[in-house]
């Protein structure tokens, strides 16, 4: 990349090399924008990560609860599962206008978009995971005198969590892209806003700063989820 720029094979004004946009970030004191509306890059990273993590946490908790309810109750299955299946194919980005109408422009909209990006698919994954639990494990627990609640707590729930958490990590990338899109169309801070600001200013350095931050931050959040999975779900060691 640097060699291509030094040899003139690429236009640095459109596609600046790392040395250019890193120097730009340092010289601007890691801030983007002008005057009072200038935004610190570390603050943008924290704002985006906060929205994603809160949306993931809410979506994960409610998906587990809904999935178990659907798996345990035929009435809940008949009432909720068709709705979840109908809404699951909708891309998270499609929920952005509705989120703005309901919650206005702010963190709540971004969190809502992340939630929609993970909740429906995780609910279906939870139902499938419950159905895939080895019946022999449940039968063995019953034979040792385990009540229904104990079987769910000590057999089914530990068997389901690793699969659902893995799906959470996979769905995180879709949620990450969705929250960036939400920041680009309405919010005035966040990593997505850095990219859109660079586009409006025709500033290639700013665009590439935003792109690199998106990749690094996304990788860091996924690494955090993997760390939590290994620590919390210690009985099921995940592969990186």
C-alpha positions as a Markdown table, in Angstrom:
| # | Residue | x | y | z |
|---|---|---|---|---|
| 1 | Unk | 0.0 | 0.0 | 0.0 |
| 2 | Unk | 2.8 | 2.4 | 1.0 |
| 3 | Unk | 4.9 | 1.3 | -2.0 |
| 4 | Unk | 2.0 | 1.8 | -4.4 |
| 5 | Unk | 1.4 | 5.3 | -3.1 |
| 6 | Unk | 5.2 | 6.2 | -3.2 |
| 7 | Unk | 5.4 | 4.9 | -6.8 |
| 8 | Unk | 2.4 | 6.9 | -7.8 |
| 9 | Unk | 0.4 | 3.8 | -8.7 |
| 10 | Unk | -2.6 | 5.1 | -6.7 |
| 11 | Unk | -4.0 | 8.6 | -6.2 |
| 12 | Unk | -3.2 | 9.5 | -2.6 |
| 13 | Unk | -5.9 | 12.1 | -2.6 |
| 14 | Unk | -8.5 | 9.4 | -3.1 |
| 15 | Unk | -6.8 | 6.4 | -1.4 |
| 16 | Unk | -4.1 | 7.8 | 1.0 |
| 17 | Unk | -1.6 | 5.3 | 2.5 |
| 18 | Unk | -1.5 | 4.5 | 6.3 |
| 19 | Unk | 1.3 | 7.0 | 6.9 |
| 20 | Unk | -0.9 | 9.7 | 5.6 |
| 21 | Unk | -4.1 | 9.1 | 7.5 |
| 22 | Unk | -2.3 | 8.2 | 10.7 |
| 23 | Unk | -0.3 | 11.5 | 10.5 |
| 24 | Unk | -3.6 | 13.3 | 9.8 |
| 25 | Unk | -5.2 | 11.8 | 13.0 |
| 26 | Unk | -2.2 | 12.7 | 15.1 |
| 27 | Unk | -2.0 | 16.3 | 13.8 |
| 28 | Unk | -5.7 | 16.8 | 14.4 |
| 29 | Unk | -5.3 | 15.6 | 18.0 |
| 30 | Unk | -7.5 | 12.6 | 17.3 |
| 31 | Unk | -10.5 | 14.9 | 16.7 |
| 32 | Unk | -12.8 | 15.2 | 13.7 |
| 33 | Unk | -15.1 | 18.0 | 12.8 |
| 34 | Unk | -14.8 | 21.7 | 13.5 |
| 35 | Unk | -15.4 | 24.0 | 16.5 |
| 36 | Unk | -17.9 | 22.9 | 19.1 |
| 37 | Unk | -19.1 | 20.0 | 17.0 |
| 38 | Unk | -15.6 | 18.5 | 16.9 |
| 39 | Unk | -15.7 | 14.9 | 18.1 |
| 40 | Unk | -12.9 | 13.0 | 19.7 |
| 41 | Unk | -12.1 | 9.7 | 18.0 |
| 42 | Unk | -11.8 | 7.8 | 21.3 |
| 43 | Unk | -15.2 | 9.1 | 22.3 |
| 44 | Unk | -16.6 | 7.9 | 19.0 |
| 45 | Unk | -15.2 | 4.4 | 19.6 |
| 46 | Unk | -16.7 | 4.3 | 23.1 |
| 47 | Unk | -20.1 | 5.5 | 21.9 |
| 48 | Unk | -20.4 | 2.9 | 19.1 |
| 49 | Unk | -19.1 | 0.1 | 21.3 |
| 50 | Unk | -21.6 | 1.1 | 24.1 |
| 51 | Unk | -24.5 | 0.9 | 21.7 |
| 52 | Unk | -23.5 | -2.4 | 20.3 |
| 53 | Unk | -22.8 | -4.1 | 23.7 |
| 54 | Unk | -26.0 | -2.8 | 25.2 |
| 55 | Unk | -28.1 | -4.0 | 22.2 |
| 56 | Unk | -26.3 | -7.4 | 22.2 |
| 57 | Unk | -26.9 | -7.8 | 26.0 |
| 58 | Unk | -30.6 | -7.0 | 25.7 |
| 59 | Unk | -31.1 | -9.1 | 22.6 |
| 60 | Unk | -29.2 | -12.1 | 24.1 |
| 61 | Unk | -31.2 | -12.1 | 27.4 |
| 62 | Unk | -34.6 | -11.7 | 25.8 |
| 63 | Unk | -33.8 | -14.3 | 23.1 |
| 64 | Unk | -32.8 | -16.9 | 25.7 |
| 65 | Unk | -36.0 | -16.1 | 27.6 |
| 66 | Unk | -38.2 | -16.2 | 24.5 |
| 67 | Unk | -36.6 | -19.3 | 23.1 |
| 68 | Unk | -37.0 | -21.3 | 26.3 |
| 69 | Unk | -40.6 | -20.1 | 26.7 |
| 70 | Unk | -41.4 | -21.2 | 23.1 |
| 71 | Unk | -39.7 | -24.6 | 23.7 |
| 72 | Unk | -41.6 | -25.2 | 26.9 |
| 73 | Unk | -45.1 | -24.0 | 26.0 |
| 74 | Unk | -47.1 | -25.0 | 23.0 |
| 75 | Unk | -49.3 | -22.0 | 23.3 |
| 76 | Unk | -46.2 | -19.6 | 23.3 |
| 77 | Unk | -44.9 | -21.6 | 20.3 |
| 78 | Unk | -48.0 | -21.1 | 18.3 |
| 79 | Unk | -48.3 | -17.4 | 19.2 |
| 80 | Unk | -44.7 | -16.3 | 19.0 |
| 81 | Unk | -42.8 | -18.5 | 16.7 |
| 82 | Unk | -44.5 | -17.5 | 13.4 |
| 83 | Unk | -43.9 | -13.8 | 14.3 |
| 84 | Unk | -40.3 | -14.4 | 15.0 |
| 85 | Unk | -39.8 | -16.4 | 11.8 |
| 86 | Unk | -41.5 | -13.7 | 9.9 |
| 87 | Unk | -39.4 | -10.9 | 11.3 |
| 88 | Unk | -36.0 | -12.7 | 11.3 |
| 89 | Unk | -35.3 | -12.2 | 7.6 |
| 90 | Unk | -35.6 | -8.4 | 7.8 |
| 91 | Unk | -32.2 | -6.8 | 7.7 |
| 92 | Unk | -31.3 | -4.7 | 10.7 |
| 93 | Unk | -30.8 | -1.6 | 8.5 |
| 94 | Unk | -34.5 | -1.7 | 7.5 |
| 95 | Unk | -35.4 | -1.1 | 11.1 |
| 96 | Unk | -33.6 | 2.3 | 11.2 |
| 97 | Unk | -36.5 | 4.5 | 10.0 |
| 98 | Unk | -38.9 | 2.8 | 12.4 |
| 99 | Unk | -36.4 | 3.3 | 15.3 |
| 100 | Unk | -36.0 | 7.0 | 14.5 |
| 101 | Unk | -39.8 | 7.4 | 14.4 |
| 102 | Unk | -40.3 | 5.6 | 17.8 |
| 103 | Unk | -37.2 | 6.7 | 19.7 |
| 104 | Unk | -36.0 | 9.7 | 17.9 |
| 105 | Unk | -32.4 | 10.4 | 16.9 |
| 106 | Unk | -30.1 | 9.1 | 19.7 |
| 107 | Unk | -28.6 | 6.1 | 21.5 |
| 108 | Unk | -32.0 | 4.4 | 21.9 |
| 109 | Unk | -32.4 | 4.1 | 18.1 |
| 110 | Unk | -28.9 | 2.5 | 17.6 |
| 111 | Unk | -29.5 | 0.1 | 20.5 |
| 112 | Unk | -32.9 | -0.8 | 19.0 |
| 113 | Unk | -31.3 | -1.6 | 15.6 |
| 114 | Unk | -28.7 | -3.8 | 17.2 |
| 115 | Unk | -31.4 | -5.6 | 19.2 |
| 116 | Unk | -33.4 | -6.3 | 16.1 |
| 117 | Unk | -30.3 | -7.6 | 14.4 |
| 118 | Unk | -29.7 | -10.3 | 17.0 |
| 119 | Unk | -33.0 | -11.0 | 18.9 |
| 120 | Unk | -35.0 | -12.9 | 16.2 |
| 121 | Unk | -32.1 | -15.1 | 15.0 |
| 122 | Unk | -31.0 | -15.8 | 18.5 |
| 123 | Unk | -34.5 | -16.8 | 19.5 |
| 124 | Unk | -34.7 | -19.3 | 16.6 |
| 125 | Unk | -31.2 | -20.6 | 17.5 |
| 126 | Unk | -32.3 | -21.1 | 21.2 |
| 127 | Unk | -35.3 | -23.1 | 20.1 |
| 128 | Unk | -33.2 | -25.2 | 17.8 |
| 129 | Unk | -30.6 | -25.7 | 20.5 |
| 130 | Unk | -33.2 | -26.8 | 23.0 |
| 131 | Unk | -34.6 | -29.3 | 20.6 |
| 132 | Unk | -31.1 | -30.7 | 19.8 |
| 133 | Unk | -30.2 | -31.5 | 23.5 |
| 134 | Unk | -29.5 | -35.2 | 23.8 |
| 135 | Unk | -32.7 | -36.8 | 25.3 |
| 136 | Unk | -30.5 | -39.3 | 27.1 |
| 137 | Unk | -29.0 | -36.5 | 29.3 |
| 138 | Unk | -32.5 | -35.4 | 30.3 |
| 139 | Unk | -33.6 | -39.0 | 30.9 |
| 140 | Unk | -30.5 | -39.6 | 33.1 |
| 141 | Unk | -31.2 | -36.5 | 35.1 |
| 142 | Unk | -34.8 | -37.6 | 35.6 |
| 143 | Unk | -33.7 | -41.1 | 36.7 |
| 144 | Unk | -31.6 | -39.4 | 39.5 |
| 145 | Unk | -34.7 | -37.6 | 40.7 |
| 146 | Unk | -34.2 | -34.2 | 39.0 |
| 147 | Unk | -37.4 | -32.1 | 38.9 |
| 148 | Unk | -38.4 | -30.3 | 35.7 |
| 149 | Unk | -36.8 | -27.0 | 36.9 |
| 150 | Unk | -33.6 | -28.8 | 37.9 |
| 151 | Unk | -33.4 | -30.5 | 34.5 |
| 152 | Unk | -33.6 | -27.1 | 32.8 |
| 153 | Unk | -31.2 | -25.5 | 35.1 |
| 154 | Unk | -28.5 | -28.2 | 35.2 |
| 155 | Unk | -28.9 | -30.0 | 31.9 |
| 156 | Unk | -30.8 | -28.1 | 29.2 |
| 157 | Unk | -29.6 | -24.6 | 30.0 |
| 158 | Unk | -25.9 | -25.4 | 30.1 |
| 159 | Unk | -26.2 | -27.4 | 26.8 |
| 160 | Unk | -28.0 | -24.5 | 25.1 |
| 161 | Unk | -25.9 | -21.5 | 26.2 |
| 162 | Unk | -22.7 | -22.3 | 24.2 |
| 163 | Unk | -24.6 | -22.7 | 20.9 |
| 164 | Unk | -26.5 | -19.5 | 21.4 |
| 165 | Unk | -23.4 | -17.6 | 22.5 |
| 166 | Unk | -21.6 | -18.7 | 19.3 |
| 167 | Unk | -24.6 | -17.5 | 17.3 |
| 168 | Unk | -24.4 | -14.2 | 19.2 |
| 169 | Unk | -20.8 | -13.8 | 18.1 |
| 170 | Unk | -21.7 | -14.5 | 14.5 |
| 171 | Unk | -24.7 | -12.1 | 14.6 |
| 172 | Unk | -22.5 | -9.4 | 16.2 |
| 173 | Unk | -21.0 | -8.5 | 12.8 |
| 174 | Unk | -24.4 | -7.8 | 11.3 |
| 175 | Unk | -25.3 | -5.8 | 14.4 |
| 176 | Unk | -22.1 | -3.8 | 14.2 |
| 177 | Unk | -22.7 | -2.9 | 10.6 |
| 178 | Unk | -26.3 | -2.0 | 11.4 |
| 179 | Unk | -25.3 | 0.4 | 14.2 |
| 180 | Unk | -22.7 | 2.0 | 11.9 |
| 181 | Unk | -25.5 | 2.6 | 9.4 |
| 182 | Unk | -27.7 | 4.1 | 12.1 |
| 183 | Unk | -24.9 | 6.5 | 13.0 |
| 184 | Unk | -24.4 | 7.5 | 9.4 |
| 185 | Unk | -28.1 | 8.4 | 8.8 |
| 186 | Unk | -29.0 | 10.2 | 12.0 |
| 187 | Unk | -26.6 | 10.2 | 15.0 |
| 188 | Unk | -24.1 | 13.0 | 15.4 |
| 189 | Unk | -21.4 | 10.8 | 17.0 |
| 190 | Unk | -19.9 | 7.4 | 16.7 |
| 191 | Unk | -17.5 | 5.6 | 14.3 |
| 192 | Unk | -20.0 | 5.6 | 11.5 |
| 193 | Unk | -20.2 | 9.4 | 11.7 |
| 194 | Unk | -16.5 | 9.6 | 11.1 |
| 195 | Unk | -16.9 | 7.9 | 7.7 |
| 196 | Unk | -19.9 | 10.0 | 6.7 |
| 197 | Unk | -18.1 | 13.2 | 7.8 |
| 198 | Unk | -15.1 | 12.2 | 5.7 |
| 199 | Unk | -17.4 | 11.7 | 2.7 |
| 200 | Unk | -19.1 | 15.1 | 3.1 |
| 201 | Unk | -15.7 | 16.8 | 3.4 |
| 202 | Unk | -14.2 | 14.7 | 0.5 |
| 203 | Unk | -11.4 | 13.8 | 2.9 |
| 204 | Unk | -9.9 | 10.4 | 2.1 |
| 205 | Unk | -7.8 | 10.5 | 5.3 |
| 206 | Unk | -10.9 | 10.7 | 7.4 |
| 207 | Unk | -12.7 | 8.0 | 5.6 |
| 208 | Unk | -9.8 | 5.5 | 5.9 |
| 209 | Unk | -9.4 | 6.5 | 9.6 |
| 210 | Unk | -13.0 | 5.5 | 10.1 |
| 211 | Unk | -12.7 | 2.3 | 8.2 |
| 212 | Unk | -9.7 | 1.2 | 10.1 |
| 213 | Unk | -11.3 | 2.0 | 13.4 |
| 214 | Unk | -14.4 | 0.1 | 12.4 |
| 215 | Unk | -12.3 | -3.0 | 11.7 |
| 216 | Unk | -10.2 | -2.7 | 14.8 |
| 217 | Unk | -13.1 | -2.0 | 17.1 |
| 218 | Unk | -15.2 | -4.8 | 15.7 |
| 219 | Unk | -12.3 | -7.2 | 16.2 |
| 220 | Unk | -11.8 | -6.1 | 19.7 |
| 221 | Unk | -15.5 | -6.5 | 20.6 |
| 222 | Unk | -15.5 | -10.0 | 19.1 |
| 223 | Unk | -12.4 | -10.8 | 21.1 |
| 224 | Unk | -14.2 | -9.6 | 24.2 |
| 225 | Unk | -17.2 | -11.8 | 23.5 |
| 226 | Unk | -14.9 | -14.8 | 22.9 |
| 227 | Unk | -13.1 | -14.1 | 26.2 |
| 228 | Unk | -16.5 | -13.9 | 28.1 |
| 229 | Unk | -17.6 | -17.1 | 26.4 |
| 230 | Unk | -14.4 | -18.9 | 27.6 |
| 231 | Unk | -14.7 | -17.5 | 31.2 |
| 232 | Unk | -18.5 | -17.8 | 31.7 |
| 233 | Unk | -19.2 | -21.0 | 29.7 |
| 234 | Unk | -16.1 | -22.8 | 31.0 |
| 235 | Unk | -17.6 | -26.3 | 30.4 |
| 236 | Unk | -17.6 | -25.7 | 26.6 |
| 237 | Unk | -14.3 | -24.4 | 25.3 |
| 238 | Unk | -15.0 | -22.5 | 22.0 |
| 239 | Unk | -12.6 | -22.4 | 19.1 |
| 240 | Unk | -11.3 | -18.9 | 18.0 |
